[in-house]
Amino acid sequence: MKIGILGTGNIGKTLVMKLSAAGHDVKVANSRGPDTIEGDILAHGAQAVTSSEAMKDVDVVILSTPLSAITKIAPLFASVPANTVVIDTSNYYPKRDGEIADIEAGQTESEWVAGQLGRPIAKAWNAITSASFAQKGVPAGTAGRIAIPVAADGERERDVAMKLVDETGLDAVYSGPLSESWRQQPGAPVYCTDLTRDELPDALAATERARLPKRRDLAIEAIMERVGDSTTNPDSDYAVRLTRALFM
């Protein structure tokens, strides 16, 4: 497939490398321009381009940016064909993104993104730490393979997202429509806890929506106390121990 990826943060970089290594034709862009994209993530043939170029003549667009960037990206979709699948990896952190009234009032992150873009999306790769994503992907059928949830309203968005998740070394579990995607938001038992395909459904079912914001904010405070700021990611082992203790 032809895939455009917007964002070269920790999740975005791994997406570029894994999907291009899997044989896809990948274009990648960030907000600073193609000259700022590090060469190592292009090792498997991905191309560094501008944001508008990343969205031209592609089958899939993957958004791997902070949630606060979505409103700036939205106008770029005016020229993107309706049959292009859009997958969003973002999460809502009010201290980073600023408070978003609709989400605070109960709209799911995914529904808010779909509304901003004016088109259907799938939600994937949001519920795994960047370290686990980069280091723990394994071939399908491997015992203990990490699974992540995929939410979508449409079958095509769901099927494409789940196929690509598998190709990045993870099992994909359909978590339901976007209206139910709060079950994979920060603070949920499936969020960054490295569960398997067999474990994920029970964790999705056990999610208590009202408790998510407090759990999310507790995790951020603990991480900031450990690493000193909100932009440095802790190692995978610590992050998973923390999220399992707080979210499960």
PDB file of C-alpha atoms in Angstrom:
ATOM      1  CA  MET A   1       0.000   0.000   0.000  1.00  0.00           C
ATOM      2  CA  LYS A   2       0.947   3.635  -0.396  1.00  0.00           C
ATOM      3  CA  ILE A   3       1.046   5.181   3.077  1.00  0.00           C
ATOM      4  CA  GLY A   4       1.548   8.769   4.196  1.00  0.00           C
ATOM      5  CA  ILE A   5       2.599   9.316   7.805  1.00  0.00           C
ATOM      6  CA  LEU A   6       2.384  12.709   9.500  1.00  0.00           C
ATOM      7  CA  GLY A   7       4.617  12.953  12.548  1.00  0.00           C
ATOM      8  CA  THR A   8       8.100  11.761  13.433  1.00  0.00           C
ATOM      9  CA  GLY A   9       7.781  11.435  17.190  1.00  0.00           C
ATOM     10  CA  ASN A  10       8.532   8.165  18.926  1.00  0.00           C
ATOM     11  CA  ILE A  11       5.468   6.318  17.606  1.00  0.00           C
ATOM     12  CA  GLY A  12       5.687   7.909  14.160  1.00  0.00           C
ATOM     13  CA  LYS A  13       9.335   6.944  13.675  1.00  0.00           C
ATOM     14  CA  THR A  14       8.633   3.323  14.492  1.00  0.00           C
ATOM     15  CA  LEU A  15       5.632   3.291  12.152  1.00  0.00           C
ATOM     16  CA  VAL A  16       7.791   4.599   9.313  1.00  0.00           C
ATOM     17  CA  MET A  17      10.491   2.000   9.842  1.00  0.00           C
ATOM     18  CA  LYS A  18       8.211  -0.993  10.396  1.00  0.00           C
ATOM     19  CA  LEU A  19       5.755  -0.288   7.596  1.00  0.00           C
ATOM     20  CA  SER A  20       8.463   0.491   5.039  1.00  0.00           C
ATOM     21  CA  ALA A  21      10.349  -2.646   6.116  1.00  0.00           C
ATOM     22  CA  ALA A  22       7.107  -4.590   5.527  1.00  0.00           C
ATOM     23  CA  GLY A  23       7.203  -3.504   1.883  1.00  0.00           C
ATOM     24  CA  HIS A  24       4.836  -0.537   1.857  1.00  0.00           C
ATOM     25  CA  ASP A  25       5.551   2.631  -0.107  1.00  0.00           C
ATOM     26  CA  VAL A  26       5.862   5.114   2.768  1.00  0.00           C
ATOM     27  CA  LYS A  27       6.086   8.896   2.690  1.00  0.00           C
ATOM     28  CA  VAL A  28       6.700  10.752   5.946  1.00  0.00           C
ATOM     29  CA  ALA A  29       6.391  14.392   6.970  1.00  0.00           C
ATOM     30  CA  ASN A  30       6.618  16.521  10.081  1.00  0.00           C
ATOM     31  CA  SER A  31       5.821  20.120  10.937  1.00  0.00           C
ATOM     32  CA  ARG A  32       9.442  21.231  10.543  1.00  0.00           C
ATOM     33  CA  GLY A  33      10.072  20.101   6.975  1.00  0.00           C
ATOM     34  CA  PRO A  34      11.666  17.106   5.237  1.00  0.00           C
ATOM     35  CA  ASP A  35      15.233  18.298   5.848  1.00  0.00           C
ATOM     36  CA  THR A  36      14.748  17.755   9.591  1.00  0.00           C
ATOM     37  CA  ILE A  37      13.764  14.092   9.278  1.00  0.00           C
ATOM     38  CA  GLU A  38      16.541  11.828  10.511  1.00  0.00           C
ATOM     39  CA  GLY A  39      18.043   9.518   7.922  1.00  0.00           C
ATOM     40  CA  ASP A  40      17.855   6.379  10.049  1.00  0.00           C
ATOM     41  CA  ILE A  41      14.074   6.188   9.798  1.00  0.00           C
ATOM     42  CA  LEU A  42      14.370   6.222   6.004  1.00  0.00           C
ATOM     43  CA  ALA A  43      16.637   3.159   5.958  1.00  0.00           C
ATOM     44  CA  HIS A  44      13.971   0.859   4.486  1.00  0.00           C
ATOM     45  CA  GLY A  45      13.040   3.145   1.619  1.00  0.00           C
ATOM     46  CA  ALA A  46      10.638   5.681   3.127  1.00  0.00           C
ATOM     47  CA  GLN A  47      10.708   9.164   1.597  1.00  0.00           C
ATOM     48  CA  ALA A  48      10.858  12.436   3.543  1.00  0.00           C
ATOM     49  CA  VAL A  49       8.371  14.919   2.072  1.00  0.00           C
ATOM     50  CA  THR A  50       6.225  17.904   3.022  1.00  0.00           C
ATOM     51  CA  SER A  51       2.920  17.404   4.831  1.00  0.00           C
ATOM     52  CA  SER A  52       0.851  18.110   1.717  1.00  0.00           C
ATOM     53  CA  GLU A  53       2.978  15.708  -0.353  1.00  0.00           C
ATOM     54  CA  ALA A  54       2.563  12.970   2.260  1.00  0.00           C
ATOM     55  CA  MET A  55      -1.199  13.047   1.692  1.00  0.00           C
ATOM     56  CA  LYS A  56      -1.158  12.919  -2.118  1.00  0.00           C
ATOM     57  CA  ASP A  57      -1.752   9.662  -4.003  1.00  0.00           C
ATOM     58  CA  VAL A  58      -1.836   7.403  -0.940  1.00  0.00           C
ATOM     59  CA  ASP A  59      -4.155   4.638   0.209  1.00  0.00           C
ATOM     60  CA  VAL A  60      -3.708   5.382   3.909  1.00  0.00           C
ATOM     61  CA  VAL A  61      -2.853   8.452   5.978  1.00  0.00           C
ATOM     62  CA  ILE A  62      -1.605   7.845   9.523  1.00  0.00           C
ATOM     63  CA  LEU A  63      -1.664  10.776  11.952  1.00  0.00           C
ATOM     64  CA  SER A  64       1.004  10.416  14.605  1.00  0.00           C
ATOM     65  CA  THR A  65       0.935  13.880  16.137  1.00  0.00           C
ATOM     66  CA  PRO A  66      -0.163  15.434  19.425  1.00  0.00           C
ATOM     67  CA  LEU A  67      -3.933  15.876  19.576  1.00  0.00           C
ATOM     68  CA  SER A  68      -3.431  19.639  19.654  1.00  0.00           C
ATOM     69  CA  ALA A  69      -2.049  19.507  16.090  1.00  0.00           C
ATOM     70  CA  ILE A  70      -5.209  18.013  14.587  1.00  0.00           C
ATOM     71  CA  THR A  71      -6.946  21.347  13.969  1.00  0.00           C
ATOM     72  CA  LYS A  72      -3.889  22.579  12.028  1.00  0.00           C
ATOM     73  CA  ILE A  73      -3.735  19.391   9.968  1.00  0.00           C
ATOM     74  CA  ALA A  74      -7.473  19.268   9.184  1.00  0.00           C
ATOM     75  CA  PRO A  75      -7.405  21.708   6.207  1.00  0.00           C
ATOM     76  CA  LEU A  76      -4.963  19.407   4.395  1.00  0.00           C
ATOM     77  CA  PHE A  77      -7.729  16.815   4.047  1.00  0.00           C
ATOM     78  CA  ALA A  78      -9.749  18.997   1.677  1.00  0.00           C
ATOM     79  CA  SER A  79      -7.940  17.431  -1.291  1.00  0.00           C
ATOM     80  CA  VAL A  80      -7.639  13.881   0.089  1.00  0.00           C
ATOM     81  CA  PRO A  81     -10.024  11.425  -1.646  1.00  0.00           C
ATOM     82  CA  ALA A  82     -12.874  10.036   0.435  1.00  0.00           C
ATOM     83  CA  ASN A  83     -11.663   6.456  -0.066  1.00  0.00           C
ATOM     84  CA  THR A  84      -8.314   7.163   1.615  1.00  0.00           C
ATOM     85  CA  VAL A  85      -8.247   5.408   4.988  1.00  0.00           C
ATOM     86  CA  VAL A  86      -7.243   7.635   7.912  1.00  0.00           C
ATOM     87  CA  ILE A  87      -5.773   6.181  11.091  1.00  0.00           C
ATOM     88  CA  ASP A  88      -5.172   8.297  14.181  1.00  0.00           C
ATOM     89  CA  THR A  89      -2.703   7.416  16.947  1.00  0.00           C
ATOM     90  CA  SER A  90      -3.165  10.429  19.211  1.00  0.00           C
ATOM     91  CA  ASN A  91      -4.221  10.700  22.863  1.00  0.00           C
ATOM     92  CA  TYR A  92      -5.667  13.559  24.892  1.00  0.00           C
ATOM     93  CA  TYR A  93      -3.478  14.983  27.637  1.00  0.00           C
ATOM     94  CA  PRO A  94      -4.970  18.311  28.786  1.00  0.00           C
ATOM     95  CA  LYS A  95      -1.722  19.567  30.332  1.00  0.00           C
ATOM     96  CA  ARG A  96      -0.034  19.172  26.944  1.00  0.00           C
ATOM     97  CA  ASP A  97      -2.894  19.780  24.510  1.00  0.00           C
ATOM     98  CA  GLY A  98      -4.929  22.336  26.466  1.00  0.00           C
ATOM     99  CA  GLU A  99      -8.450  21.526  27.568  1.00  0.00           C
ATOM    100  CA  ILE A 100     -10.808  20.581  24.737  1.00  0.00           C
ATOM    101  CA  ALA A 101     -14.357  21.334  25.786  1.00  0.00           C
ATOM    102  CA  ASP A 102     -16.060  18.621  23.742  1.00  0.00           C
ATOM    103  CA  ILE A 103     -13.788  15.897  25.126  1.00  0.00           C
ATOM    104  CA  GLU A 104     -14.151  17.220  28.664  1.00  0.00           C
ATOM    105  CA  ALA A 105     -17.926  17.033  28.125  1.00  0.00           C
ATOM    106  CA  GLY A 106     -17.742  13.347  27.205  1.00  0.00           C
ATOM    107  CA  GLN A 107     -16.955  13.053  23.504  1.00  0.00           C
ATOM    108  CA  THR A 108     -14.339  10.390  22.837  1.00  0.00           C
ATOM    109  CA  GLU A 109     -10.965  11.494  21.525  1.00  0.00           C
ATOM    110  CA  SER A 110     -11.553   9.547  18.312  1.00  0.00           C
ATOM    111  CA  GLU A 111     -14.968  11.077  17.668  1.00  0.00           C
ATOM    112  CA  TRP A 112     -13.479  14.534  18.190  1.00  0.00           C
ATOM    113  CA  VAL A 113     -10.686  13.833  15.687  1.00  0.00           C
ATOM    114  CA  ALA A 114     -13.161  12.465  13.121  1.00  0.00           C
ATOM    115  CA  GLY A 115     -15.273  15.588  13.572  1.00  0.00           C
ATOM    116  CA  GLN A 116     -12.314  17.902  13.078  1.00  0.00           C
ATOM    117  CA  LEU A 117     -11.286  16.084   9.901  1.00  0.00           C
ATOM    118  CA  GLY A 118     -14.844  15.699   8.630  1.00  0.00           C
ATOM    119  CA  ARG A 119     -14.331  12.047   7.738  1.00  0.00           C
ATOM    120  CA  PRO A 120     -14.257   8.547   9.255  1.00  0.00           C
ATOM    121  CA  ILE A 121     -11.122   7.324  10.965  1.00  0.00           C
ATOM    122  CA  ALA A 122      -9.720   4.307  12.747  1.00  0.00           C
ATOM    123  CA  LYS A 123      -7.904   4.592  16.078  1.00  0.00           C
ATOM    124  CA  ALA A 124      -4.806   2.411  16.510  1.00  0.00           C
ATOM    125  CA  TRP A 125      -1.318   2.389  18.022  1.00  0.00           C
ATOM    126  CA  ASN A 126      -2.416   4.835  20.703  1.00  0.00           C
ATOM    127  CA  ALA A 127      -2.434   2.248  23.505  1.00  0.00           C
ATOM    128  CA  ILE A 128       1.180   1.090  23.528  1.00  0.00           C
ATOM    129  CA  THR A 129       4.295   2.794  24.852  1.00  0.00           C
ATOM    130  CA  SER A 130       6.774   3.929  22.247  1.00  0.00           C
ATOM    131  CA  ALA A 131       9.445   1.708  23.807  1.00  0.00           C
ATOM    132  CA  SER A 132       7.283  -1.426  23.697  1.00  0.00           C
ATOM    133  CA  PHE A 133       6.258  -0.618  20.137  1.00  0.00           C
ATOM    134  CA  ALA A 134       9.858  -0.194  19.009  1.00  0.00           C
ATOM    135  CA  GLN A 135      11.305  -3.159  20.892  1.00  0.00           C
ATOM    136  CA  LYS A 136       8.667  -5.850  21.430  1.00  0.00           C
ATOM    137  CA  GLY A 137       7.028  -6.501  18.086  1.00  0.00           C
ATOM    138  CA  VAL A 138       7.244 -10.150  16.991  1.00  0.00           C
ATOM    139  CA  PRO A 139       5.878 -12.281  14.123  1.00  0.00           C
ATOM    140  CA  ALA A 140       2.268 -13.419  14.159  1.00  0.00           C
ATOM    141  CA  GLY A 141       1.745 -16.597  16.127  1.00  0.00           C
ATOM    142  CA  THR A 142       4.565 -15.932  18.592  1.00  0.00           C
ATOM    143  CA  ALA A 143       3.564 -16.828  22.143  1.00  0.00           C
ATOM    144  CA  GLY A 144       2.900 -13.776  24.306  1.00  0.00           C
ATOM    145  CA  ARG A 145       2.619 -11.371  21.365  1.00  0.00           C
ATOM    146  CA  ILE A 146       1.401  -7.959  22.530  1.00  0.00           C
ATOM    147  CA  ALA A 147      -2.076  -6.977  21.336  1.00  0.00           C
ATOM    148  CA  ILE A 148      -3.498  -3.482  20.913  1.00  0.00           C
ATOM    149  CA  PRO A 149      -7.085  -2.289  20.404  1.00  0.00           C
ATOM    150  CA  VAL A 150      -8.366  -0.872  17.122  1.00  0.00           C
ATOM    151  CA  ALA A 151     -11.554   1.213  17.048  1.00  0.00           C
ATOM    152  CA  ALA A 152     -13.469   2.164  13.897  1.00  0.00           C
ATOM    153  CA  ASP A 153     -17.007   2.716  12.669  1.00  0.00           C
ATOM    154  CA  GLY A 154     -16.442   1.426   9.137  1.00  0.00           C
ATOM    155  CA  GLU A 155     -15.371  -2.048   8.053  1.00  0.00           C
ATOM    156  CA  ARG A 156     -12.743  -0.773   5.608  1.00  0.00           C
ATOM    157  CA  GLU A 157     -11.075   1.470   8.183  1.00  0.00           C
ATOM    158  CA  ARG A 158     -11.172  -1.376  10.709  1.00  0.00           C
ATOM    159  CA  ASP A 159      -9.766  -4.003   8.339  1.00  0.00           C
ATOM    160  CA  VAL A 160      -6.954  -1.839   6.969  1.00  0.00           C
ATOM    161  CA  ALA A 161      -5.894  -0.691  10.438  1.00  0.00           C
ATOM    162  CA  MET A 162      -5.892  -4.226  11.818  1.00  0.00           C
ATOM    163  CA  LYS A 163      -3.831  -5.515   8.877  1.00  0.00           C
ATOM    164  CA  LEU A 164      -1.234  -2.796   9.350  1.00  0.00           C
ATOM    165  CA  VAL A 165      -1.093  -3.362  13.115  1.00  0.00           C
ATOM    166  CA  ASP A 166      -0.280  -7.019  12.444  1.00  0.00           C
ATOM    167  CA  GLU A 167       2.484  -5.985  10.050  1.00  0.00           C
ATOM    168  CA  THR A 168       4.084  -3.870  12.788  1.00  0.00           C
ATOM    169  CA  GLY A 169       4.518  -6.923  15.029  1.00  0.00           C
ATOM    170  CA  LEU A 170       1.383  -6.698  17.163  1.00  0.00           C
ATOM    171  CA  ASP A 171      -1.943  -8.517  17.383  1.00  0.00           C
ATOM    172  CA  ALA A 172      -4.969  -6.340  16.644  1.00  0.00           C
ATOM    173  CA  VAL A 173      -8.214  -6.653  18.597  1.00  0.00           C
ATOM    174  CA  TYR A 174     -11.293  -4.786  17.397  1.00  0.00           C
ATOM    175  CA  SER A 175     -12.510  -2.703  20.338  1.00  0.00           C
ATOM    176  CA  GLY A 176     -15.741  -1.415  18.808  1.00  0.00           C
ATOM    177  CA  PRO A 177     -16.999   1.812  17.208  1.00  0.00           C
ATOM    178  CA  LEU A 178     -15.476   5.208  17.917  1.00  0.00           C
ATOM    179  CA  SER A 179     -18.187   5.880  20.496  1.00  0.00           C
ATOM    180  CA  GLU A 180     -16.684   3.045  22.565  1.00  0.00           C
ATOM    181  CA  SER A 181     -13.051   4.039  22.015  1.00  0.00           C
ATOM    182  CA  TRP A 182     -12.895   5.540  25.511  1.00  0.00           C
ATOM    183  CA  ARG A 183     -12.052   1.957  26.478  1.00  0.00           C
ATOM    184  CA  GLN A 184      -8.574   2.467  24.970  1.00  0.00           C
ATOM    185  CA  GLN A 185      -7.947   6.025  26.128  1.00  0.00           C
ATOM    186  CA  PRO A 186      -5.264   6.927  28.709  1.00  0.00           C
ATOM    187  CA  GLY A 187      -6.088   5.489  32.110  1.00  0.00           C
ATOM    188  CA  ALA A 188      -7.826   2.384  30.745  1.00  0.00           C
ATOM    189  CA  PRO A 189      -6.691  -1.159  31.635  1.00  0.00           C
ATOM    190  CA  VAL A 190      -5.595  -1.779  28.020  1.00  0.00           C
ATOM    191  CA  TYR A 191      -3.590   1.447  27.818  1.00  0.00           C
ATOM    192  CA  CYS A 192       0.148   0.738  27.647  1.00  0.00           C
ATOM    193  CA  THR A 193      -0.115  -2.434  29.745  1.00  0.00           C
ATOM    194  CA  ASP A 194       1.283  -4.868  27.122  1.00  0.00           C
ATOM    195  CA  LEU A 195      -1.558  -7.388  27.235  1.00  0.00           C
ATOM    196  CA  THR A 196      -2.017 -10.341  24.883  1.00  0.00           C
ATOM    197  CA  ARG A 197      -4.896 -11.064  22.505  1.00  0.00           C
ATOM    198  CA  ASP A 198      -6.459 -13.369  25.105  1.00  0.00           C
ATOM    199  CA  GLU A 199      -6.178 -10.782  27.884  1.00  0.00           C
ATOM    200  CA  LEU A 200      -7.364  -7.723  25.993  1.00  0.00           C
ATOM    201  CA  PRO A 201     -11.148  -8.376  25.734  1.00  0.00           C
ATOM    202  CA  ASP A 202     -11.624  -8.717  29.498  1.00  0.00           C
ATOM    203  CA  ALA A 203      -9.574  -5.573  30.079  1.00  0.00           C
ATOM    204  CA  LEU A 204     -11.694  -3.641  27.574  1.00  0.00           C
ATOM    205  CA  ALA A 205     -14.867  -4.839  29.284  1.00  0.00           C
ATOM    206  CA  ALA A 206     -13.561  -3.885  32.734  1.00  0.00           C
ATOM    207  CA  THR A 207     -12.881  -0.238  31.836  1.00  0.00           C
ATOM    208  CA  GLU A 208     -14.566   2.290  34.124  1.00  0.00           C
ATOM    209  CA  ARG A 209     -14.944   5.486  32.155  1.00  0.00           C
ATOM    210  CA  ALA A 210     -15.344   7.849  35.094  1.00  0.00           C
ATOM    211  CA  ARG A 211     -11.970   6.818  36.509  1.00  0.00           C
ATOM    212  CA  LEU A 212      -9.911   7.410  33.375  1.00  0.00           C
ATOM    213  CA  PRO A 213      -8.956  11.111  33.782  1.00  0.00           C
ATOM    214  CA  LYS A 214      -7.689  10.701  37.343  1.00  0.00           C
ATOM    215  CA  ARG A 215      -5.687   7.581  36.459  1.00  0.00           C
ATOM    216  CA  ARG A 216      -4.253   9.320  33.372  1.00  0.00           C
ATOM    217  CA  ASP A 217      -3.114  12.319  35.384  1.00  0.00           C
ATOM    218  CA  LEU A 218      -1.636  10.163  38.167  1.00  0.00           C
ATOM    219  CA  ALA A 219       0.505   8.340  35.612  1.00  0.00           C
ATOM    220  CA  ILE A 220       1.781  11.605  34.147  1.00  0.00           C
ATOM    221  CA  GLU A 221       2.718  12.899  37.599  1.00  0.00           C
ATOM    222  CA  ALA A 222       4.596   9.686  38.390  1.00  0.00           C
ATOM    223  CA  ILE A 223       6.483   9.768  35.091  1.00  0.00           C
ATOM    224  CA  MET A 224       7.412  13.439  35.486  1.00  0.00           C
ATOM    225  CA  GLU A 225       8.695  12.761  38.995  1.00  0.00           C
ATOM    226  CA  ARG A 226      10.890   9.962  37.646  1.00  0.00           C
ATOM    227  CA  VAL A 227      12.266  11.467  34.421  1.00  0.00           C
ATOM    228  CA  GLY A 228      11.953  15.189  35.147  1.00  0.00           C
ATOM    229  CA  ASP A 229       9.673  16.358  32.345  1.00  0.00           C
ATOM    230  CA  SER A 230       6.617  15.386  30.301  1.00  0.00           C
ATOM    231  CA  THR A 231       8.419  14.872  26.978  1.00  0.00           C
ATOM    232  CA  THR A 232      10.955  12.214  27.972  1.00  0.00           C
ATOM    233  CA  ASN A 233       9.593   8.689  27.784  1.00  0.00           C
ATOM    234  CA  PRO A 234      10.527   6.209  30.515  1.00  0.00           C
ATOM    235  CA  ASP A 235      11.854   2.777  29.639  1.00  0.00           C
ATOM    236  CA  SER A 236       9.310   0.137  28.722  1.00  0.00           C
ATOM    237  CA  ASP A 237       9.646  -1.998  31.840  1.00  0.00           C
ATOM    238  CA  TYR A 238       9.009   0.921  34.200  1.00  0.00           C
ATOM    239  CA  ALA A 239       6.171   2.306  32.095  1.00  0.00           C
ATOM    240  CA  VAL A 240       4.361  -1.028  31.935  1.00  0.00           C
ATOM    241  CA  ARG A 241       4.783  -1.684  35.661  1.00  0.00           C
ATOM    242  CA  LEU A 242       3.370   1.775  36.376  1.00  0.00           C
ATOM    243  CA  THR A 243       0.388   1.537  34.056  1.00  0.00           C
ATOM    244  CA  ARG A 244      -0.518  -1.950  35.262  1.00  0.00           C
ATOM    245  CA  ALA A 245      -0.418  -0.746  38.857  1.00  0.00           C
ATOM    246  CA  LEU A 246      -2.551   2.328  38.175  1.00  0.00           C
ATOM    247  CA  PHE A 247      -4.899   1.230  35.398  1.00  0.00           C
ATOM    248  CA  MET A 248      -5.697  -2.430  36.048  1.00  0.00           C
TER     249      MET A 248
END
